[in-house]
């Protein structure tokens, strides 16, 4: 993409559909888990389907990390499952002792999150409670292309994955059961891909592809309301099945090249922003096997900085505004991270020019917002 091109289309935000992505034979770089996997439309649909399969509802409790997004809590809320939280602190490392202390006789499920593409280490997971009455769910929604995401063994009896945050697919969600775990008591029926979700996302990603090709990305009003309407549909209604189209795209993805480009972009951007006054990297390291979601940073006056990035057409998401159920007074480290976090885009659509532009713009935005001290 040319320098002029990325300024008009913007950097970040939703992927446009790539019409060539579902043509031709599978590349063999992606293997759908043949058994023990159920494809659903989103990560939250996969969590919801698991809760239904386990028969969880009113009177049951689930234990989640205190740093989590509203979309991950929504399926519990919707089914009347009460949520408790355990500490992960500013480093996002789960505190096993704190989690153990918060398990109650009504706790039925414990969730861990692999944040920003960085899988949690075995040692960290081994400190988490191992209660045979509590089902363990690993959330890999932010880390679907990182090493181990589809591994048959692991800490949790179940894991949830989704790919639409890192590649261009209209819908994607997967619930996997560890092969040594017996099937849940119920297998809730799944509707066909829903027009309200899949249909809108397919249309939105197609319109964006047209807008990018013909008009260099403008105008956003052409497709953005459809993405937003699809999000609302994801929160409501019976979860639908994942489409064959998305699975076809996944099987044709150049996974190795995508991971490599994301890692190169991460390293370049991390180097360029690491010395900026007032910017702190959440993860200065990039271990082997990590496919980063983005480059998460902390800045003071975050909302002002974000507004300046948007004016420069850099659409950097915030992960996350915490759900209302998380008590900020009980989890101050998580609350302050949530107030300061921005995830800078490093995805495979971009290269060195865009990363340098993001770094320059961020430096300027932080300076102008007067956030030059360490956050
Ligand atoms: C960690 C995590 N879990 C679950 C979800 C829900 O995924 P989806 O948006 O596919 O429903 C998200 C969404 O951002 C997430 O980041």
Coordinates of C-alpha atoms and ligand atoms in Angstrom, one line a residue:
X1 CA 0.0 0.0 0.0
X2 CA 1.3 3.4 -0.8
X3 CA 2.0 6.1 1.8
X4 CA -0.9 8.1 0.4
X5 CA -3.1 5.1 0.4
X6 CA -2.7 4.3 4.1
X7 CA -3.5 7.8 5.1
X8 CA -6.9 7.8 3.3
X9 CA -8.0 4.3 4.2
X10 CA -6.6 4.6 7.7
X11 CA -4.5 2.2 9.7
X12 CA -6.3 -0.4 11.8
X13 CA -10.0 -1.1 12.2
X14 CA -11.9 -3.9 10.5
X15 CA -10.4 -6.1 7.8
X16 CA -12.0 -5.9 4.3
X17 CA -12.9 -9.2 2.7
X18 CA -10.2 -10.4 0.3
X19 CA -12.1 -12.0 -2.6
X20 CA -9.1 -14.1 -3.6
X21 CA -8.8 -15.6 -0.1
X22 CA -11.3 -18.4 -0.6
X23 CA -10.2 -19.5 -4.1
X24 CA -7.8 -22.3 -4.9
X25 CA -6.7 -25.3 -2.9
X26 CA -6.0 -25.3 0.9
X27 CA -2.5 -24.2 1.7
X28 CA -2.1 -26.8 4.5
X29 CA -1.0 -24.2 7.0
X30 CA -4.2 -24.3 9.1
X31 CA -5.8 -27.5 10.3
X32 CA -9.3 -27.4 11.7
X33 CA -9.5 -29.6 14.7
X34 CA -11.4 -32.6 13.1
X35 CA -13.1 -33.8 16.2
X36 CA -13.9 -32.2 19.6
X37 CA -14.5 -28.8 17.9
X38 CA -17.7 -26.8 17.4
X39 CA -17.6 -23.8 15.0
X40 CA -19.7 -20.8 16.1
X41 CA -20.1 -17.3 14.8
X42 CA -18.0 -15.5 17.5
X43 CA -16.0 -16.0 20.7
X44 CA -18.9 -15.0 22.8
X45 CA -21.2 -17.5 21.0
X46 CA -18.7 -20.2 21.8
X47 CA -18.6 -19.3 25.5
X48 CA -22.4 -19.1 25.5
X49 CA -22.8 -22.5 23.8
X50 CA -20.4 -24.1 26.4
X51 CA -22.5 -22.6 29.3
X52 CA -25.6 -24.1 27.7
X53 CA -23.9 -27.5 27.1
X54 CA -22.8 -27.6 30.8
X55 CA -26.3 -26.5 31.9
X56 CA -25.0 -23.5 33.8
X57 CA -27.5 -20.7 34.8
X58 CA -29.0 -19.0 37.8
X59 CA -27.5 -20.1 41.1
X60 CA -24.1 -20.9 39.4
X61 CA -21.0 -18.8 39.6
X62 CA -18.0 -18.4 37.3
X63 CA -14.5 -17.0 38.2
X64 CA -13.0 -14.8 35.5
X65 CA -9.8 -12.6 35.4
X66 CA -10.4 -9.0 36.6
X67 CA -9.0 -7.8 33.3
X68 CA -11.5 -8.9 30.7
X69 CA -13.8 -7.5 28.1
X70 CA -17.5 -7.0 28.3
X71 CA -18.1 -9.3 25.4
X72 CA -16.5 -12.2 27.3
X73 CA -18.8 -11.5 30.3
X74 CA -22.0 -11.0 28.3
X75 CA -22.7 -14.8 27.8
X76 CA -22.6 -15.3 31.6
X77 CA -24.7 -12.3 32.3
X78 CA -27.3 -13.4 29.7
X79 CA -27.7 -16.8 31.3
X80 CA -27.9 -15.5 34.9
X81 CA -24.5 -17.0 35.8
X82 CA -23.0 -14.8 38.5
X83 CA -19.4 -13.7 37.9
X84 CA -16.5 -13.3 40.4
X85 CA -13.1 -12.0 39.5
X86 CA -9.5 -12.8 40.4
X87 CA -6.4 -10.6 40.2
X88 CA -4.1 -10.5 37.2
X89 CA -2.5 -7.2 38.0
X90 CA -0.8 -4.8 35.6
X91 CA 1.3 -7.7 34.1
X92 CA -1.8 -9.7 33.2
X93 CA -0.4 -12.8 34.9
X94 CA -3.1 -14.7 36.7
X95 CA -2.7 -14.8 40.5
X96 CA -3.4 -18.5 41.4
X97 CA -3.6 -17.8 45.1
X98 CA -6.1 -15.1 44.7
X99 CA -8.2 -17.2 42.3
X100 CA -8.1 -20.2 44.7
X101 CA -9.3 -17.9 47.6
X102 CA -12.3 -16.7 45.5
X103 CA -13.7 -20.2 44.6
X104 CA -17.0 -20.8 46.3
X105 CA -19.2 -23.9 46.6
X106 CA -21.3 -22.4 43.7
X107 CA -18.3 -21.9 41.4
X108 CA -18.7 -24.1 38.3
X109 CA -16.2 -22.5 35.8
X110 CA -12.8 -20.9 35.9
X111 CA -11.6 -18.9 32.9
X112 CA -8.0 -17.8 32.0
X113 CA -7.2 -15.4 29.2
X114 CA -4.2 -15.6 26.9
X115 CA -3.8 -11.9 26.3
X116 CA -2.6 -10.0 23.2
X117 CA -1.3 -13.1 21.5
X118 CA 1.0 -14.1 24.4
X119 CA 0.1 -17.5 25.6
X120 CA 0.3 -18.0 29.4
X121 CA 3.3 -20.2 30.5
X122 CA 2.8 -23.6 31.9
X123 CA 4.4 -22.6 35.2
X124 CA 1.9 -19.7 35.6
X125 CA -1.0 -22.0 34.8
X126 CA 0.2 -24.7 37.2
X127 CA -0.4 -22.2 40.1
X128 CA -4.1 -21.9 39.2
X129 CA -6.6 -23.9 41.3
X130 CA -7.2 -27.5 40.2
X131 CA -10.6 -28.2 41.6
X132 CA -12.2 -31.2 40.0
X133 CA -15.7 -29.7 40.3
X134 CA -14.7 -26.5 38.4
X135 CA -14.5 -26.6 34.6
X136 CA -11.5 -24.8 33.2
X137 CA -11.9 -22.7 30.1
X138 CA -9.0 -21.1 28.3
X139 CA -9.8 -18.0 26.2
X140 CA -7.5 -17.8 23.1
X141 CA -9.6 -15.2 21.3
X142 CA -6.7 -12.7 21.2
X143 CA -4.1 -15.4 20.4
X144 CA -5.5 -17.7 17.7
X145 CA -2.4 -17.9 15.6
X146 CA 0.1 -18.2 18.4
X147 CA 1.8 -21.5 19.0
X148 CA -0.3 -23.9 21.1
X149 CA -3.7 -22.3 20.3
X150 CA -5.0 -25.5 18.7
X151 CA -2.9 -28.0 20.8
X152 CA -4.9 -31.0 21.9
X153 CA -3.4 -30.9 25.4
X154 CA -3.4 -28.0 27.8
X155 CA -4.6 -26.6 31.1
X156 CA -8.3 -26.3 30.3
X157 CA -10.9 -28.9 29.6
X158 CA -12.2 -26.4 27.0
X159 CA -10.9 -23.6 25.0
X160 CA -12.5 -20.8 23.0
X161 CA -10.8 -19.4 19.9
X162 CA -11.8 -16.8 17.3
X163 CA -9.9 -15.6 14.2
X164 CA -11.7 -12.5 13.1
X165 CA -9.6 -10.2 15.3
X166 CA -6.4 -11.1 13.3
X167 CA -7.5 -12.1 9.8
X168 CA -10.3 -11.3 7.4
X169 CA -13.1 -13.7 8.0
X170 CA -16.7 -12.6 8.3
X171 CA -17.4 -14.9 11.3
X172 CA -15.3 -17.2 13.4
X173 CA -15.6 -18.9 16.8
X174 CA -14.5 -22.3 17.9
X175 CA -15.1 -24.2 21.1
X176 CA -12.7 -27.1 21.6
X177 CA -12.9 -29.9 24.1
X178 CA -9.7 -31.6 25.2
X179 CA -9.8 -35.1 23.7
X180 CA -9.5 -36.8 27.1
X181 CA -12.5 -35.0 28.5
X182 CA -15.9 -36.6 28.0
X183 CA -18.6 -34.7 26.1
X184 CA -20.7 -32.2 28.1
X185 CA -24.2 -33.4 29.3
X186 CA -26.0 -31.5 26.5
X187 CA -25.3 -30.5 22.9
X188 CA -27.4 -27.5 22.3
X189 CA -28.7 -27.2 18.7
X190 CA -27.0 -24.7 16.5
X191 CA -28.8 -22.5 14.0
X192 CA -27.4 -21.9 10.5
X193 CA -25.2 -18.8 10.1
X194 CA -27.5 -15.9 11.0
X195 CA -28.3 -13.2 8.5
X196 CA -28.3 -10.7 11.4
X197 CA -24.7 -11.5 12.2
X198 CA -23.0 -13.4 9.4
X199 CA -25.0 -11.6 6.6
X200 CA -24.2 -8.2 8.0
X201 CA -20.5 -9.0 8.5
X202 CA -20.2 -10.4 5.0
X203 CA -21.8 -7.3 3.5
X204 CA -19.8 -5.0 5.7
X205 CA -16.4 -6.6 4.8
X206 CA -17.4 -6.7 1.1
X207 CA -18.4 -3.1 1.1
X208 CA -15.1 -2.2 2.8
X209 CA -13.2 -4.2 0.1
X210 CA -15.0 -2.1 -2.6
X211 CA -14.4 1.1 -0.7
X212 CA -10.7 0.3 -0.3
X213 CA -10.2 -0.7 -3.9
X214 CA -12.2 2.1 -5.6
X215 CA -12.0 5.0 -3.2
X216 CA -8.9 4.2 -1.2
X217 CA -11.0 3.4 1.8
X218 CA -13.3 6.4 2.1
X219 CA -16.1 6.8 3.2
X220 CA -16.3 4.8 6.4
X221 CA -20.0 5.6 6.8
X222 CA -20.5 3.3 3.9
X223 CA -19.8 0.1 5.9
X224 CA -19.2 1.0 9.6
X225 CA -22.9 1.0 10.7
X226 CA -23.1 -2.5 9.4
X227 CA -20.2 -3.7 11.5
X228 CA -21.8 -2.1 14.5
X229 CA -25.2 -3.7 13.8
X230 CA -23.5 -7.1 13.5
X231 CA -21.9 -6.5 16.9
X232 CA -25.3 -5.8 18.4
X233 CA -26.6 -9.0 16.9
X234 CA -23.7 -11.0 18.3
X235 CA -24.8 -9.9 21.8
X236 CA -28.4 -11.0 21.2
X237 CA -30.2 -14.1 20.0
X238 CA -29.3 -17.8 19.7
X239 CA -25.7 -18.2 18.6
X240 CA -25.3 -19.3 15.0
X241 CA -23.0 -21.9 13.4
X242 CA -19.8 -20.6 11.8
X243 CA -20.1 -20.3 8.0
X244 CA -18.4 -22.6 5.6
X245 CA -17.0 -19.5 3.8
X246 CA -14.9 -18.5 6.8
X247 CA -13.6 -22.0 7.3
X248 CA -12.7 -22.1 3.6
X249 CA -10.8 -18.8 4.0
X250 CA -9.0 -20.1 7.2
X251 CA -7.8 -23.2 5.3
X252 CA -6.3 -21.0 2.6
X253 CA -4.5 -18.6 4.9
X254 CA -0.8 -18.0 4.5
X255 CA -0.5 -18.4 8.3
X256 CA 3.4 -18.4 8.4
X257 CA 3.6 -15.1 6.4
X258 CA 0.9 -13.4 8.5
X259 CA 2.6 -14.3 11.7
X260 CA 6.0 -13.2 10.4
X261 CA 4.7 -9.8 9.2
X262 CA 2.9 -9.2 12.5
X263 CA 6.1 -10.0 14.4
X264 CA 8.2 -7.8 12.2
X265 CA 5.8 -4.9 12.6
X266 CA 5.6 -5.5 16.4
X267 CA 9.4 -5.4 16.7
X268 CA 9.8 -2.3 14.6
X269 CA 7.0 -0.3 16.3
X270 CA 8.1 -1.5 19.8
X271 CA 11.7 -0.2 19.0
X272 CA 10.4 3.1 17.7
X273 CA 8.0 3.9 20.6
X274 CA 10.0 2.4 23.5
X275 CA 12.0 5.6 24.1
X276 CA 9.0 7.9 23.7
X277 CA 8.5 9.8 27.0
X278 CA 5.2 8.9 28.5
X279 CA 4.7 5.6 26.6
X280 CA 5.2 2.3 28.4
X281 CA 5.2 -1.1 26.5
X282 CA 3.0 -3.7 28.1
X283 CA 5.1 -6.4 26.5
X284 CA 8.6 -5.3 25.6
X285 CA 9.5 -8.9 24.7
X286 CA 8.3 -11.1 21.8
X287 CA 8.9 -14.7 22.6
X288 CA 9.1 -17.4 19.9
X289 CA 5.7 -18.6 18.8
X290 CA 3.8 -15.4 19.7
X291 CA 1.6 -13.9 17.0
X292 CA 0.9 -10.5 18.5
X293 CA -2.6 -9.0 18.3
X294 CA -1.1 -5.6 18.3
X295 CA 1.4 -3.6 20.3
X296 CA -0.2 -2.8 23.7
X297 CA 1.0 0.4 25.3
X298 CA 0.1 2.5 28.3
X299 CA -0.2 6.3 28.0
X300 CA -1.4 9.1 30.3
X301 CA -4.4 11.1 29.0
X302 CA -5.3 8.1 26.9
X303 CA -8.5 9.4 25.6
X304 CA -6.9 12.6 24.3
X305 CA -4.1 10.6 22.7
X306 CA -6.6 8.2 21.1
X307 CA -8.6 11.1 19.7
X308 CA -5.4 12.5 18.1
X309 CA -4.6 9.1 16.6
X310 CA -8.1 8.9 15.1
X311 CA -7.7 12.3 13.6
X312 CA -4.6 10.9 11.8
X313 CA -6.8 7.9 10.8
X314 CA -5.0 5.5 13.1
X315 CA -7.7 3.3 14.6
X316 CA -6.1 1.8 17.6
X317 CA -8.5 -0.2 19.8
X318 CA -8.7 -0.1 23.6
X319 CA -8.5 -3.5 25.3
X320 CA -10.6 -2.9 27.4
X321 CA -13.1 -0.7 29.1
X322 CA -13.8 -3.1 32.0
X323 CA -17.3 -4.6 32.5
X324 CA -19.5 -3.0 35.1
X325 CA -19.2 -6.1 37.3
X326 CA -15.5 -5.5 38.0
X327 CA -15.1 -3.4 41.1
X328 CA -12.4 -0.9 40.4
X329 CA -11.7 -0.3 44.1
X330 CA -10.9 -4.0 44.6
X331 CA -8.8 -4.2 41.4
X332 CA -7.0 -0.9 41.2
X333 CA -4.1 -2.2 39.0
X334 CA -6.5 -3.6 36.4
X335 CA -8.6 -0.4 36.5
X336 CA -5.6 1.9 35.9
X337 CA -4.4 -0.4 33.1
X338 CA -7.9 -0.2 31.5
X339 CA -7.7 3.7 31.7
X340 CA -4.3 3.9 30.0
X341 CA -4.2 1.1 27.5
X342 CA -4.1 1.4 23.7
X343 CA -3.4 -1.4 21.2
X344 CA -1.4 -0.1 18.3
X345 CA -2.1 -1.9 15.0
X346 CA 0.7 -4.2 13.7
X347 CA -1.3 -6.4 11.4
X348 CA -0.3 -8.0 8.1
X349 CA -1.8 -5.3 6.0
X350 CA 1.0 -3.0 7.0
X351 CA 4.8 -2.7 6.8
X352 CA 7.6 -0.4 7.8
X353 CA 6.1 2.9 6.4
X354 CA 2.9 2.5 8.4
X355 CA 4.8 1.4 11.6
X356 CA 7.0 4.5 11.4
X357 CA 3.9 6.7 10.8
X358 CA 2.2 5.2 13.8
X359 CA 5.3 5.8 16.0
X360 CA 5.6 9.4 14.9
X361 CA 2.0 10.2 15.3
X362 CA 1.9 8.6 18.8
X363 CA 5.0 10.6 19.9
X364 CA 3.4 13.8 18.7
X365 CA 0.0 13.0 20.3
X366 CA 1.6 12.1 23.7
X367 CA 3.6 15.3 23.6
X368 CA 0.6 17.5 22.8
X369 CA -1.5 15.9 25.5
X370 CA 1.2 16.7 28.0
X371 CA 1.7 13.1 29.0
X372 CA 5.4 13.1 28.8
X373 CA 6.1 11.6 32.3
X374 CA 6.0 7.9 32.9
X375 CA 2.4 6.7 33.1
Ligands
LIG1 C1 -10.4 -12.2 25.4 C2 -11.7 -12.2 24.7 N1 -12.6 -13.1 24.9 C3 -13.8 -13.2 24.3 C4 -14.1 -12.2 23.4 C5 -15.4 -12.2 22.6 O1 -15.1 -12.5 21.3 P1 -16.1 -12.1 20.1 O2 -16.0 -10.7 19.9 O3 -15.6 -12.9 19.0 O4 -17.5 -12.5 20.6 C6 -13.2 -11.2 23.1 C7 -13.6 -10.1 22.2 O5 -12.9 -9.1 22.1 C8 -12.0 -11.2 23.8 O6 -11.0 -10.2 23.5

